[in-house]
Coordinates of C-alpha atoms in Angstrom, one line a residue:
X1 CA 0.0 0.0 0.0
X2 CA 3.0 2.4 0.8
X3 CA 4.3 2.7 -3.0
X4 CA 0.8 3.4 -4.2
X5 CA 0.5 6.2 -1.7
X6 CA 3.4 8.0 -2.7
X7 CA 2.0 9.8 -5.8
X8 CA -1.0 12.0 -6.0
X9 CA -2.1 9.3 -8.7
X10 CA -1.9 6.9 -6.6
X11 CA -3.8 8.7 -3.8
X12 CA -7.3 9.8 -5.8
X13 CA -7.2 6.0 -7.2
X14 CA -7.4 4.9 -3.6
X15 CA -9.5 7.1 -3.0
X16 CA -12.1 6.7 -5.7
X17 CA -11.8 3.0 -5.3
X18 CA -12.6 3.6 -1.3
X19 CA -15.6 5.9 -2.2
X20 CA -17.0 3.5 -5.1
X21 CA -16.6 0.1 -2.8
X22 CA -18.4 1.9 -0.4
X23 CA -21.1 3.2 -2.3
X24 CA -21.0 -0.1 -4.0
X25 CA -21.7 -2.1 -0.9
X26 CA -24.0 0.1 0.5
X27 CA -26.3 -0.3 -2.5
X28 CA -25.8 -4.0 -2.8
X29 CA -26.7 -4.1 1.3
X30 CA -30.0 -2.0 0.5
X31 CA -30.9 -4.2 -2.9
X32 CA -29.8 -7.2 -1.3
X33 CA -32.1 -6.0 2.4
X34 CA -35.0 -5.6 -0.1
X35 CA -35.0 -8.6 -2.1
X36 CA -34.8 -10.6 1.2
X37 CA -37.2 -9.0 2.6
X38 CA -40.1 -9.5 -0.8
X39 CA -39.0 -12.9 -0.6
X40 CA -39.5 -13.7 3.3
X41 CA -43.2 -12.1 2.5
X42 CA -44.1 -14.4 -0.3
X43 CA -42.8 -16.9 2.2
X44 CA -44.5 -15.7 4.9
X45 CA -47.6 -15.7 2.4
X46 CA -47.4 -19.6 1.5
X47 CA -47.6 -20.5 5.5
X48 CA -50.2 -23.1 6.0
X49 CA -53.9 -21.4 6.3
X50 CA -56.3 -23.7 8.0
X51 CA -60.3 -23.5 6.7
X52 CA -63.1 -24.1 9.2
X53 CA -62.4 -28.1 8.4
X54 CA -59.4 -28.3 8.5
X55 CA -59.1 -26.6 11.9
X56 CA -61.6 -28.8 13.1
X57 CA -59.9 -32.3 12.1
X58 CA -56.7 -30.7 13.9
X59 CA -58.0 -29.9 17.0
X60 CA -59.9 -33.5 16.7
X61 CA -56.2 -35.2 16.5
X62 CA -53.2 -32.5 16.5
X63 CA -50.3 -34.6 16.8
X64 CA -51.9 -37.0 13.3
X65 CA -53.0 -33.6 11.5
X66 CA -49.2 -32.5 10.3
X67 CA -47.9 -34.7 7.8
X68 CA -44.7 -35.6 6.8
X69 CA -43.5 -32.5 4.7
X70 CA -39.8 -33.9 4.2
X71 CA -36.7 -32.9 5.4
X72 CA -36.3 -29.8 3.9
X73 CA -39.4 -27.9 5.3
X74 CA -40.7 -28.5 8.8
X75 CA -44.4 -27.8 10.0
X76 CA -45.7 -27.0 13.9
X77 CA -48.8 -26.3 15.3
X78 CA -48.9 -24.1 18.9
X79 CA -51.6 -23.8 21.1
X80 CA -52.7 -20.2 22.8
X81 CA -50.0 -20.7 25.3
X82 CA -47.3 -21.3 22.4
X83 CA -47.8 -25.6 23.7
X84 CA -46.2 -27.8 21.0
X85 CA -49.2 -30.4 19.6
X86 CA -46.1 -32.9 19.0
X87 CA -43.3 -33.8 21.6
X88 CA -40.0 -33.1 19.8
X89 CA -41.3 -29.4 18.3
X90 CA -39.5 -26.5 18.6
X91 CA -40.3 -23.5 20.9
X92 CA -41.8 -21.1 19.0
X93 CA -39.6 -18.4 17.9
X94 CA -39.7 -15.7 20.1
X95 CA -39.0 -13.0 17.4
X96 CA -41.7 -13.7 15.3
X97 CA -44.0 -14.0 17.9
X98 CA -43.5 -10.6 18.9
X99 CA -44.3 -9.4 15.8
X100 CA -46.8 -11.5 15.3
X101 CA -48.1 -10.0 18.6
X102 CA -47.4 -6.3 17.7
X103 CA -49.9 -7.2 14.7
X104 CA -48.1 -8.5 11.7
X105 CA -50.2 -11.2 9.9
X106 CA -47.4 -13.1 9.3
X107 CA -43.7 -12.7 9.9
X108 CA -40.8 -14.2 9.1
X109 CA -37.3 -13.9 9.6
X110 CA -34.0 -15.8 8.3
X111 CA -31.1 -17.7 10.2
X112 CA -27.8 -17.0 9.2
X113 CA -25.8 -19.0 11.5
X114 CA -28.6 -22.1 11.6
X115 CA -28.9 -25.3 9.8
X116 CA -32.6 -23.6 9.0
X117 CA -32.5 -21.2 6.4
X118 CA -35.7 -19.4 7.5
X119 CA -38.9 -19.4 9.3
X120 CA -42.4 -18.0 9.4
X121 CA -45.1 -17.6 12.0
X122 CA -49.0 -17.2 11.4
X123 CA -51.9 -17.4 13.1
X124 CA -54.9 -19.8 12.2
X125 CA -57.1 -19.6 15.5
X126 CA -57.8 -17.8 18.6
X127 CA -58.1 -20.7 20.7
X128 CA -57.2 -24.4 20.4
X129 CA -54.6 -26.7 20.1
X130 CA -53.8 -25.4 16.7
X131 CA -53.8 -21.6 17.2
X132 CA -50.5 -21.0 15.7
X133 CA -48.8 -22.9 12.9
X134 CA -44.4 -22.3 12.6
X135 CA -43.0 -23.3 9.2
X136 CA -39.5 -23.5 8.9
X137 CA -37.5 -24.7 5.5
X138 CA -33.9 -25.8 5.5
X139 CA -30.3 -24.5 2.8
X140 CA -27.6 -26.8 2.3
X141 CA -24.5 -25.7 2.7
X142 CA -23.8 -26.4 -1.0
X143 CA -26.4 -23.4 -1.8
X144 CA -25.0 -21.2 1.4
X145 CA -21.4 -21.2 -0.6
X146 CA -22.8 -20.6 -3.6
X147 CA -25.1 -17.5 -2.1
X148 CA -22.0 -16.6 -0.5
X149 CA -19.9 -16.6 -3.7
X150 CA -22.7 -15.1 -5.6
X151 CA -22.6 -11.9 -3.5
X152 CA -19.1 -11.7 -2.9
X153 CA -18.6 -11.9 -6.7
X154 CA -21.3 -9.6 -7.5
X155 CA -19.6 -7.0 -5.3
X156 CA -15.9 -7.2 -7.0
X157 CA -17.5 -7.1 -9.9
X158 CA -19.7 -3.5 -9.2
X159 CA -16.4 -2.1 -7.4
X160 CA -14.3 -2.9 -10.1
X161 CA -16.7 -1.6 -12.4
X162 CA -17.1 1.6 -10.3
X163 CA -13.5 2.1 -10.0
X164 CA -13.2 1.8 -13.7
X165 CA -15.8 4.2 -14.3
X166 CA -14.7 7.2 -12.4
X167 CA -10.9 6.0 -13.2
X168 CA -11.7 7.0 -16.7
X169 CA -14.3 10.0 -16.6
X170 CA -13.0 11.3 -13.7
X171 CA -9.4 10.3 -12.0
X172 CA -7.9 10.3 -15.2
X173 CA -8.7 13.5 -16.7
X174 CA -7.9 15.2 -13.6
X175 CA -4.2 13.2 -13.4
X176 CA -3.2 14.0 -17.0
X177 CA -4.3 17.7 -15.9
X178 CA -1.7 17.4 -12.4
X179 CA 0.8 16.2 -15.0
X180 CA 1.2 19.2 -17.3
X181 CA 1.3 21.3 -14.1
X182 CA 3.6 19.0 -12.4
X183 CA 6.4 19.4 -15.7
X184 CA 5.0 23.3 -15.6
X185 CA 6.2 23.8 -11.7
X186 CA 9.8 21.8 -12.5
X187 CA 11.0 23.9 -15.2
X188 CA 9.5 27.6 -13.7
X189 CA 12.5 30.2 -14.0
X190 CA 13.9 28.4 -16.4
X191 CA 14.8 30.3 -19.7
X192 CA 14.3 27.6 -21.9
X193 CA 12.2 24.4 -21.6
X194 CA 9.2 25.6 -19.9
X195 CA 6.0 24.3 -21.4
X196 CA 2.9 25.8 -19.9
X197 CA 0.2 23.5 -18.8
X198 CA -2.5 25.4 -20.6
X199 CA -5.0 24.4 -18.7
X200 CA -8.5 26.0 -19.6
X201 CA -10.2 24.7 -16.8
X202 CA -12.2 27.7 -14.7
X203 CA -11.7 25.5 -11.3
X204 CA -8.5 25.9 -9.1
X205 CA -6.0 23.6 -11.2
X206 CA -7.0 26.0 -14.1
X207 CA -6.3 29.1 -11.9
X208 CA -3.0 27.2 -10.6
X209 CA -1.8 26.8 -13.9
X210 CA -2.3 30.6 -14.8
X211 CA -0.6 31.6 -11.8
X212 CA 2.5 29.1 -12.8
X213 CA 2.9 30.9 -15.9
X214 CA 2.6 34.5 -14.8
X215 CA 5.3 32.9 -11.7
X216 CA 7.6 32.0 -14.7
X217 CA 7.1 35.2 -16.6
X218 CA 8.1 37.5 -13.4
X219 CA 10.7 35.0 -12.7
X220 CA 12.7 35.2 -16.2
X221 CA 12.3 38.9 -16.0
X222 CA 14.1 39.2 -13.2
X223 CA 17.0 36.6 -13.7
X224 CA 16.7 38.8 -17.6
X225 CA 17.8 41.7 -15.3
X226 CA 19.7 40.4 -13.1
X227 CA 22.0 38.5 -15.5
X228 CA 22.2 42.2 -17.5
X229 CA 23.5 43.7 -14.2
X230 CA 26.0 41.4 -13.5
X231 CA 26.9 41.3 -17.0
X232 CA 27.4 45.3 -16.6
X233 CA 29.4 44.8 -14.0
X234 CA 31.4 42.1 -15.2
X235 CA 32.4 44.6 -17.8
X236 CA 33.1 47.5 -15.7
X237 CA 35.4 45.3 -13.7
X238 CA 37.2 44.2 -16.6
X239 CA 37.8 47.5 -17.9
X240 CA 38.7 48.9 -14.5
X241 CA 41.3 45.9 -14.6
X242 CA 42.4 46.5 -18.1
X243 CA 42.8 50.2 -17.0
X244 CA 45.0 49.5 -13.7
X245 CA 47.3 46.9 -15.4
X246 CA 49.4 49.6 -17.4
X247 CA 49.9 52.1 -13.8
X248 CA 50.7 49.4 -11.7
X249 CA 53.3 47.9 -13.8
X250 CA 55.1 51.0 -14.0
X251 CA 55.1 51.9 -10.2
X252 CA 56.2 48.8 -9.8
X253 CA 59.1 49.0 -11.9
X254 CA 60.3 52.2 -10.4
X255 CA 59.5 50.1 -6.6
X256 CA 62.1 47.4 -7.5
X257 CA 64.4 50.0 -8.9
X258 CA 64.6 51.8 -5.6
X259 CA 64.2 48.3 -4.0
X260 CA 68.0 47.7 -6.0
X261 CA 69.4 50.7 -4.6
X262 CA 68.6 50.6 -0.9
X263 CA 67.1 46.7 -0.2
X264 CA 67.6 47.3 3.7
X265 CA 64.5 49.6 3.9
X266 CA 61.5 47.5 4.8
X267 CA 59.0 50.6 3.6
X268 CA 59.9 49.9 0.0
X269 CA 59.5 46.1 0.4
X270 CA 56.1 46.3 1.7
X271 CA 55.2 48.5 -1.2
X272 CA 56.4 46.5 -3.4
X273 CA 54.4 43.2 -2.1
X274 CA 51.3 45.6 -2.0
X275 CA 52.2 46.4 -5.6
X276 CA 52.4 43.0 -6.5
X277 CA 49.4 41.9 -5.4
X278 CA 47.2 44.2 -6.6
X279 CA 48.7 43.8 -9.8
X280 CA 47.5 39.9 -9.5
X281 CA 44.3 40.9 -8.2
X282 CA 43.9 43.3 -10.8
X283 CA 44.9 40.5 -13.5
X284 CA 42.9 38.0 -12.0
X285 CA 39.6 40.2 -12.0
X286 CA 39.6 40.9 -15.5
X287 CA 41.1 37.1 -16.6
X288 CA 37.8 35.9 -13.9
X289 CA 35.7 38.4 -15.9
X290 CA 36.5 37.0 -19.2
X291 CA 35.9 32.9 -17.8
X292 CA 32.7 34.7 -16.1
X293 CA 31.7 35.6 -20.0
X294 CA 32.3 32.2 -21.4
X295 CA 36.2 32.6 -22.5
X296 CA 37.3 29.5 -23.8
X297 CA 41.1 28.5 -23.2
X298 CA 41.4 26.5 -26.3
X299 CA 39.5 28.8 -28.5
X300 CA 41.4 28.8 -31.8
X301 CA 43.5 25.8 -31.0
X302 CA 46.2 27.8 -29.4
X303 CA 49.5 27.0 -28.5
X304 CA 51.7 28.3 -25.6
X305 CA 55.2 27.3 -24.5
X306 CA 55.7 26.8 -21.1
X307 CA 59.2 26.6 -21.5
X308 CA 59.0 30.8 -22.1
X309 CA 56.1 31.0 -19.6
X310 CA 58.9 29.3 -16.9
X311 CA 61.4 31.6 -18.1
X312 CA 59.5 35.0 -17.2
X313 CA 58.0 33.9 -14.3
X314 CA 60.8 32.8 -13.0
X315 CA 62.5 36.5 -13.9
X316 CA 59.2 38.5 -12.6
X317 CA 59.0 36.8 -9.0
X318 CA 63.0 36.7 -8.8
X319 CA 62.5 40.4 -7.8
X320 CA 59.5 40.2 -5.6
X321 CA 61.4 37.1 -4.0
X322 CA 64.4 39.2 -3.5
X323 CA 62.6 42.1 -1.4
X324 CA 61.1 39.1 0.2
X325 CA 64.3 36.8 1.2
X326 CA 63.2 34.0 -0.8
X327 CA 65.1 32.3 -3.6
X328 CA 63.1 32.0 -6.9
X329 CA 64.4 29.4 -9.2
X330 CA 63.3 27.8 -12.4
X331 CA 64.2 24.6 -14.4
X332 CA 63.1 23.2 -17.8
X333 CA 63.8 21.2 -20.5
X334 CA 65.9 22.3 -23.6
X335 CA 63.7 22.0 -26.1
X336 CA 60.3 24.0 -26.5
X337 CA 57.4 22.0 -24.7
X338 CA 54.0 23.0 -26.2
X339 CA 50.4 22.8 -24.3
X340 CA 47.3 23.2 -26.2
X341 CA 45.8 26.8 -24.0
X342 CA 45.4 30.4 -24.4
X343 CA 49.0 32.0 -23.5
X344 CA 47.8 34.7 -21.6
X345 CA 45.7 32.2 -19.5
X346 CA 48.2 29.9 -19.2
X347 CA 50.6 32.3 -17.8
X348 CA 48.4 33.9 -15.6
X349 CA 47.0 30.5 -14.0
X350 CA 50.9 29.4 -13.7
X351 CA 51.7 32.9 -12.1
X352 CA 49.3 32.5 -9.6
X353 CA 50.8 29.3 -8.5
X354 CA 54.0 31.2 -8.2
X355 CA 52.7 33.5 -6.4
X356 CA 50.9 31.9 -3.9
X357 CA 54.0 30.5 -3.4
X358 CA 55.8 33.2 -3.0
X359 CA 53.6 35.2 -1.0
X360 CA 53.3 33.0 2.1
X361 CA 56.6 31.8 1.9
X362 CA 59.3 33.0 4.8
X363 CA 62.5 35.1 4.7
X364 CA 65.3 32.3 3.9
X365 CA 62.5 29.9 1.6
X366 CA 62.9 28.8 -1.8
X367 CA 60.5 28.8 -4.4
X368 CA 60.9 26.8 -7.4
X369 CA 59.5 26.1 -10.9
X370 CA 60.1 22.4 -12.5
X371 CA 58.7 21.7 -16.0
X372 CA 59.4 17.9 -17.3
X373 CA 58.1 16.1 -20.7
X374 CA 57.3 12.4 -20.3
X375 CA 56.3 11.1 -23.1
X376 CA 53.3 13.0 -25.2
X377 CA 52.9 14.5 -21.8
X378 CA 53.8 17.5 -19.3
X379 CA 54.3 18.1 -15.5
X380 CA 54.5 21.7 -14.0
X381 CA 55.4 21.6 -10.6
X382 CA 55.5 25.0 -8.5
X383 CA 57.2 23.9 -5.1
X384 CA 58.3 25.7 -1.8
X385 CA 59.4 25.1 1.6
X386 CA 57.0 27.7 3.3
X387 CA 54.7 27.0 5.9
X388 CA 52.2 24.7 4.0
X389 CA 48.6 23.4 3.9
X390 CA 46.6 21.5 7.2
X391 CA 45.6 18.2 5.5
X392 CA 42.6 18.8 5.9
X393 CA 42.3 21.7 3.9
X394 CA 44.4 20.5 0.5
X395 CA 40.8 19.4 -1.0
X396 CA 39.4 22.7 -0.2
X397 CA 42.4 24.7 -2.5
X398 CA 41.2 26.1 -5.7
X399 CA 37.5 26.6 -4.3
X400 CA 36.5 30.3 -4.7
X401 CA 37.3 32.7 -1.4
X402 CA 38.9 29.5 0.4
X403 CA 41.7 30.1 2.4
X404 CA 43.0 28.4 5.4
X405 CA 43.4 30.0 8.7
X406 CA 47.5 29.9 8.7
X407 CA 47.1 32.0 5.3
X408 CA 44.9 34.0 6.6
X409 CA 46.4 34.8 9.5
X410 CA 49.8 35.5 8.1
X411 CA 48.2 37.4 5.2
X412 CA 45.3 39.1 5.9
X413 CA 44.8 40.8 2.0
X414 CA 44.2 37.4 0.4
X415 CA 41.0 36.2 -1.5
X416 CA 41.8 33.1 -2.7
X417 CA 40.2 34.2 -5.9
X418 CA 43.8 33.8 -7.7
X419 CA 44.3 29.5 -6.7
X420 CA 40.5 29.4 -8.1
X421 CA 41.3 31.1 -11.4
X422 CA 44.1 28.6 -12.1
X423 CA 41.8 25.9 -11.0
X424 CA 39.3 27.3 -13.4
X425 CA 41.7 28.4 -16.4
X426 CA 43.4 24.2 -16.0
X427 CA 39.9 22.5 -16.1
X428 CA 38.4 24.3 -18.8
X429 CA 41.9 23.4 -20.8
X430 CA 41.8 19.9 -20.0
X431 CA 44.2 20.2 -17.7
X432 CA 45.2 18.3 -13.9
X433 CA 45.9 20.9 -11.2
X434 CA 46.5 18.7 -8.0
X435 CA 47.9 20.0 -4.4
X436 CA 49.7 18.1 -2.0
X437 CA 52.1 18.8 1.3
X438 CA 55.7 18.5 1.4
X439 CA 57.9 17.0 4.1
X440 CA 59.0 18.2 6.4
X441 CA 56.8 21.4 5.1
X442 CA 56.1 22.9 2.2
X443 CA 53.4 22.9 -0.7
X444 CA 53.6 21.5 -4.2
X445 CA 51.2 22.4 -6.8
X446 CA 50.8 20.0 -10.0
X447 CA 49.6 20.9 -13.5
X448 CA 49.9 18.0 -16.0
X449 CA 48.3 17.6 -19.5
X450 CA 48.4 16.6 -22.9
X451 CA 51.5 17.9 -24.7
X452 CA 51.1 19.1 -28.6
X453 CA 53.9 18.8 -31.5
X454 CA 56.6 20.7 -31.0
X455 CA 56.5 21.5 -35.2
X456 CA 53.7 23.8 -35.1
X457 CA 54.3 27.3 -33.8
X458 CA 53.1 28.6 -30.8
X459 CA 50.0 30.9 -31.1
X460 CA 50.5 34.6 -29.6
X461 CA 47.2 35.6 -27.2

């Protein structure tokens, strides 16, 4: 009963086929009440009726008067105080003789639970051995099971029939109705795929349906507007990116040139760290602006060598590592190792890496870049002896805004938005970005991937 219950279906089924037994029953009770009841009368109305005679030759010899009737039907006679005429009679039944009393001319009654099937009462004379006469007439169990069967079978039959009835002109209608508004409700606010139930009806289901579609209509207006905002935004960011990125080279430029001069003074290195990083925030907005848009990193079938990419990375964050006390190094192979990726997003998810690095590392670390070819693949490994990751936390790198409670507490300015643009910028290339500690502490990033033909030249962004 419990799966049938589940669906709304299910439930107005059940219901209609509670309502339509019951009904059902009910009316076969009545019919069946009424058709007992004509019959026990015609019974009632066949009871022995004695002339002037006959009442006379069975007060003459009462016990001799009743013949043998058979076995299936059994005669009595009674006197006025309810006396059997023969020794192994019956009492009178006391039901009928209360009705009999109360001045029915001749009642009967049947036994369910008897070998008798029935019995009727009458009276033939006020006074006398043979005042009242009791006939009673016996069912085999052979026609109790098949009275039994009869009615039993009659019933499943209406009910089923009942059930089938208002299945069809009225469950199912009203279920193919709850369907269109069930699809309706799952696919409201969506922009494309919503169907409206169209339901003409004037009744609530028809009312629920127009209040579905004028949901959806408000709905997709609003996400309409909102999605224009953000797109506005998203725009004015990356312009207000695009605009900072010249500025903040150049100051910081001129920082690391005073930085060469006097590197004692601990003024110029924090500048130049606050330089730095807003110069990756800055890049980061506008590269998150473009992924935000739908950039594609293998738009065009680029190319981009991450041999070069190693090379000025490993240059740019030599200086920030300097004013830092932390020793940036970079390794790769000879030859010209070639990734299928946007350049400029290749660099800029790389840089963050080195960066990140870089950033939380310690006076006295070492930060260094490894770039290997195995085969028709790559392996990019950014690797440092700072501080490190908890465990627990290594899944959690790369999510947007994560950062652990060591970063945060050592570097307050962080976002984590530049780890999530790398994480970002690899999966959309096909790339594997993975994080793992080092011992006795430390971080290493991995990017790996598919490496491309060193014979076709690399694309410029």
């Amino acid at each position: 009963m419990t799966p049938v219950l589940r669906g709304l279906r299910g439930r107005v089924i059940l219901a209609a086929m509670i309502c339509a037994g019951l009904a059902v029953a009910l009316v076969a009770v009545v019919l069946t009440s009424l058709m007992i009841d004509q019959a026990l009368k015609r019974i009632g109305a066949l009871a022995p009726q004695l002339d002037a005679l006959q009442l006379e030759r069975c007060e003459r010899d009462p016990a001799a008067f009743v013949r043998d009737v058979g076995d299936e039907l059994d005669i009595h006679l009674y006197g006025p105080d309810l006396r059997p005429t023969a020794p192994d009679a019956p009492p009178v039944d006391s039901v009928l003789l209360a009705r009999l009393q109360a001045g029915e001319r001749a009642p009967s009654r049947m036994y369910y639970l008897e070998p008798w099937g029935g019995a009727v009462l009458r009276r033939v004379a006020d006074r006398g051995p043979c005042s009242l006469v009791q006939m009673r007439w016996r069912v085999s169990e052979a026609d109790r099971r098949f009275t039994l069967v009869m009615i039993i079978g009659l019933l499943a039959i209406s009910v089923a029939a009942a059930v089938g009835l208002a299945s069809f002109f009225a469950v199912r209608p009203m279920a193919v109705r709850l369907e269109r508004l069930r699809r309706a409700t799952q696919q409201v606010g969506h922009t494309a795929g919503y169907a409206s139930a169209a339901d003409p009806g004037a009744d609530d289901l028809g009312q629920l349906s127009n209040l579905l579609d004028q949901a959806h209509a408000r709905i997709a207006a609003d996400a309409g507007r909102a999605e224009a905002r953000q797109r506005a935004l998203e725009r004015h960011l990356g312009n207000i990116a695009h605009d900072l990125r010249t500025p903040l080279a150049s100051l910081q430029l001129a920082l690391e040139e005073l930085s060469a001069r006097d590197t004692g003074d601990p003024l110029v290195r924090g500048a130049i760290d606050d330089v730095v990083y807003m110069s990756a925030l800055i890049d980061d907005l506008h590269l998150a602006c473009r992924l935000q848009e739908g950039a594609d990193p293998l738009h065009g079938d680029p190319r981009v060598d991450l041999c070069a990419v190693v090379d000025r990375l490993a240059r740019r964050f030599a200086a920030l590592g300097r004013a830092r006390g932390i020793e940036v190094h970079g390794a790769r192979p000879d030859a010209a190792v070639l990734a299928r990726c946007n350049p400029a997003m290749a660099e800029q998810a790389i840089a963050n890496l080195v960066h990140n690095a870089v950033a939380h590392g310690e006076p006295g670390g070492h930060v260094a870049i490894l770039l290997e070819e195995t085969g028709d693949r790559f392996t990019l490994v950014v690797v440092d002896d700072g501080p490190g990751v908890p465990p627990a936390d290594l899944p959690k790198i790369g999510e947007r805004t994560f950062r652990s409670d060591e970063a945060r507490q050592r570097d307050p300015k962080g976002s984590g938005l530049g780890l999530a643009i790398a994480s970002e910028v690899c999966r959309r290339a096909g790339f594997t970005l993975e994080f793992a500690g080092e011992a006795p502490r430390g971080l290493r990033a991995t990017l790996s991937g598919p490496r491309v033909g060193s014979t076709d030249p690399p694309h410029s962004s």
